[in-house]
Amino acid sequence: ISSIDKYMKFIWILALSLLSTGLFAQQANTDEEEKKMRETIDAQIENYTKLFDLEGWQVFYLDSILTHDYAALVTEINELNSAKVSNRSIYETVQDKWAEQIYNSVHSVFNDTQWAKYLKSGAAREKKARDKRMAKRNK
């Protein structure tokens, strides 16, 4: 057996084992995904609190915004996965949609000084990239 055949056999075995494991552990994966999402949100809130000197009410609103919007993003991505969508640009469009939603929501929570720091921390660059991708998609 050639090395390519061995490699292809290995890939098939790996793919089948991952598929079967995924089918049996779907609920566990969902719980694990939710836990990871919560940890990510908590870390982001903690980072924002330190960077932008947030008040308690701002932390509350940001937590609510991020929890809702990330959950909605994950739901849409999972729906695309379930529908076997393979077009990368569709996934990118969904991610951009929710990133834009978060961007606009954060703007309504931050004061002018915090917003300026937020933009300088990379949000302005990300917004510009999203706008560029949207313009390209609309051509």
Tab-separated table of C-alpha atoms in Angstrom:
chain	number	residue	atom	x	y	z
A	1	ILE	CA	0.000	0.000	0.000
A	2	SER	CA	1.413	3.367	-0.979
A	3	SER	CA	1.843	6.163	1.542
A	4	ILE	CA	-1.028	8.096	-0.103
A	5	ASP	CA	-3.337	5.101	0.338
A	6	LYS	CA	-2.303	4.792	3.997
A	7	TYR	CA	-2.915	8.504	4.473
A	8	MET	CA	-6.382	8.338	2.849
A	9	LYS	CA	-7.280	5.282	4.936
A	10	PHE	CA	-6.184	7.126	8.079
A	11	ILE	CA	-8.278	10.186	7.100
A	12	TRP	CA	-11.372	8.028	6.521
A	13	ILE	CA	-10.960	6.220	9.828
A	14	LEU	CA	-10.449	9.514	11.628
A	15	ALA	CA	-13.489	11.083	9.940
A	16	LEU	CA	-15.724	8.103	10.753
A	17	SER	CA	-14.585	8.002	14.370
A	18	LEU	CA	-15.189	11.740	14.786
A	19	LEU	CA	-18.622	11.432	13.186
A	20	SER	CA	-19.682	8.545	15.411
A	21	THR	CA	-18.309	10.248	18.512
A	22	GLY	CA	-20.150	13.410	17.540
A	23	LEU	CA	-23.441	11.580	17.127
A	24	PHE	CA	-23.242	9.970	20.566
A	25	ALA	CA	-21.930	13.022	22.383
A	26	GLN	CA	-24.048	15.723	20.768
A	27	GLN	CA	-25.712	16.783	24.017
A	28	ALA	CA	-22.407	16.782	25.882
A	29	ASN	CA	-20.892	18.906	23.121
A	30	THR	CA	-23.777	21.370	23.354
A	31	ASP	CA	-23.239	21.721	27.100
A	32	GLU	CA	-19.494	22.074	26.579
A	33	GLU	CA	-20.037	24.679	23.836
A	34	GLU	CA	-22.332	26.673	26.128
A	35	LYS	CA	-19.755	26.498	28.927
A	36	LYS	CA	-16.984	27.679	26.601
A	37	MET	CA	-19.180	30.489	25.295
A	38	ARG	CA	-19.930	31.611	28.859
A	39	GLU	CA	-16.216	31.547	29.725
A	40	THR	CA	-15.416	33.577	26.618
A	41	ILE	CA	-18.073	36.166	27.434
A	42	ASP	CA	-16.930	36.394	31.050
A	43	ALA	CA	-13.319	36.900	29.958
A	44	GLN	CA	-14.332	39.564	27.459
A	45	ILE	CA	-16.454	41.384	30.063
A	46	GLU	CA	-13.555	41.255	32.531
A	47	ASN	CA	-11.186	42.613	29.889
A	48	TYR	CA	-13.595	45.405	28.932
A	49	THR	CA	-14.129	46.293	32.598
A	50	LYS	CA	-10.393	46.752	33.105
A	51	LEU	CA	-9.683	48.492	29.795
A	52	PHE	CA	-12.617	50.887	29.778
A	53	ASP	CA	-13.282	51.353	33.514
A	54	LEU	CA	-16.889	50.200	33.232
A	55	GLU	CA	-19.591	50.931	35.757
A	56	GLY	CA	-21.811	48.184	37.151
A	57	TRP	CA	-24.764	48.976	34.910
A	58	GLN	CA	-22.486	48.879	31.847
A	59	VAL	CA	-21.173	45.456	32.832
A	60	PHE	CA	-24.766	44.239	33.168
A	61	TYR	CA	-25.766	45.551	29.743
A	62	LEU	CA	-22.630	44.245	28.028
A	63	ASP	CA	-23.134	40.819	29.557
A	64	SER	CA	-26.726	40.780	28.321
A	65	ILE	CA	-25.737	41.980	24.845
A	66	LEU	CA	-22.887	39.515	24.419
A	67	THR	CA	-24.874	36.587	25.828
A	68	HIS	CA	-27.780	37.221	23.478
A	69	ASP	CA	-25.768	38.022	20.364
A	70	TYR	CA	-23.225	35.213	20.718
A	71	ALA	CA	-26.029	32.720	21.333
A	72	ALA	CA	-27.836	33.986	18.227
A	73	LEU	CA	-24.617	33.726	16.217
A	74	VAL	CA	-24.046	30.147	17.368
A	75	THR	CA	-27.669	29.262	16.557
A	76	GLU	CA	-27.355	30.624	13.017
A	77	ILE	CA	-24.029	28.880	12.456
A	78	ASN	CA	-25.472	25.591	13.716
A	79	GLU	CA	-28.462	25.985	11.385
A	80	LEU	CA	-26.089	26.478	8.460
A	81	ASN	CA	-24.107	23.411	9.547
A	82	SER	CA	-27.306	21.358	9.826
A	83	ALA	CA	-28.313	22.474	6.340
A	84	LYS	CA	-24.865	21.325	5.127
A	85	VAL	CA	-24.007	24.798	3.824
A	86	SER	CA	-20.414	24.753	2.633
A	87	ASN	CA	-20.094	28.267	1.208
A	88	ARG	CA	-17.631	30.079	3.449
A	89	SER	CA	-18.923	33.515	2.506
A	90	ILE	CA	-22.340	32.694	3.952
A	91	TYR	CA	-20.747	31.904	7.316
A	92	GLU	CA	-18.695	35.082	7.073
A	93	THR	CA	-21.864	37.089	6.369
A	94	VAL	CA	-23.531	35.697	9.487
A	95	GLN	CA	-20.467	36.448	11.611
A	96	ASP	CA	-20.283	39.977	10.221
A	97	LYS	CA	-23.979	40.527	10.890
A	98	TRP	CA	-23.634	39.671	14.575
A	99	ALA	CA	-20.309	41.486	14.956
A	100	GLU	CA	-22.009	44.605	13.582
A	101	GLN	CA	-24.902	44.112	16.002
A	102	ILE	CA	-22.470	43.896	18.923
A	103	TYR	CA	-20.537	46.936	17.661
A	104	ASN	CA	-23.708	49.052	17.519
A	105	SER	CA	-24.968	47.802	20.877
A	106	VAL	CA	-21.650	48.486	22.610
A	107	HIS	CA	-21.722	52.014	21.204
A	108	SER	CA	-25.025	52.615	22.998
A	109	VAL	CA	-23.531	51.482	26.340
A	110	PHE	CA	-20.131	53.210	26.290
A	111	ASN	CA	-19.590	56.894	26.972
A	112	ASP	CA	-17.556	58.976	24.503
A	113	THR	CA	-14.209	58.313	26.207
A	114	GLN	CA	-14.840	54.576	26.449
A	115	TRP	CA	-16.019	54.462	22.844
A	116	ALA	CA	-12.853	56.181	21.635
A	117	LYS	CA	-10.720	53.663	23.564
A	118	TYR	CA	-12.839	50.808	22.190
A	119	LEU	CA	-12.285	51.991	18.629
A	120	LYS	CA	-8.545	52.351	19.223
A	121	SER	CA	-8.387	48.860	20.719
A	122	GLY	CA	-9.181	47.323	17.337
A	123	ALA	CA	-12.910	47.801	16.883
A	124	ALA	CA	-12.438	50.506	14.235
A	125	ARG	CA	-10.161	48.228	12.205
A	126	GLU	CA	-12.635	45.340	12.473
A	127	LYS	CA	-15.522	47.633	11.461
A	128	LYS	CA	-13.575	48.817	8.419
A	129	ALA	CA	-12.880	45.204	7.401
A	130	ARG	CA	-16.572	44.275	7.830
A	131	ASP	CA	-17.658	47.262	5.752
A	132	LYS	CA	-15.155	46.338	3.048
A	133	ARG	CA	-16.435	42.736	2.943
A	134	MET	CA	-20.041	43.964	2.798
A	135	ALA	CA	-19.251	46.316	-0.081
A	136	LYS	CA	-17.549	43.463	-1.920
A	137	ARG	CA	-20.560	41.158	-1.357
A	138	ASN	CA	-22.966	43.830	-2.623
A	139	LYS	CA	-21.111	44.287	-5.926
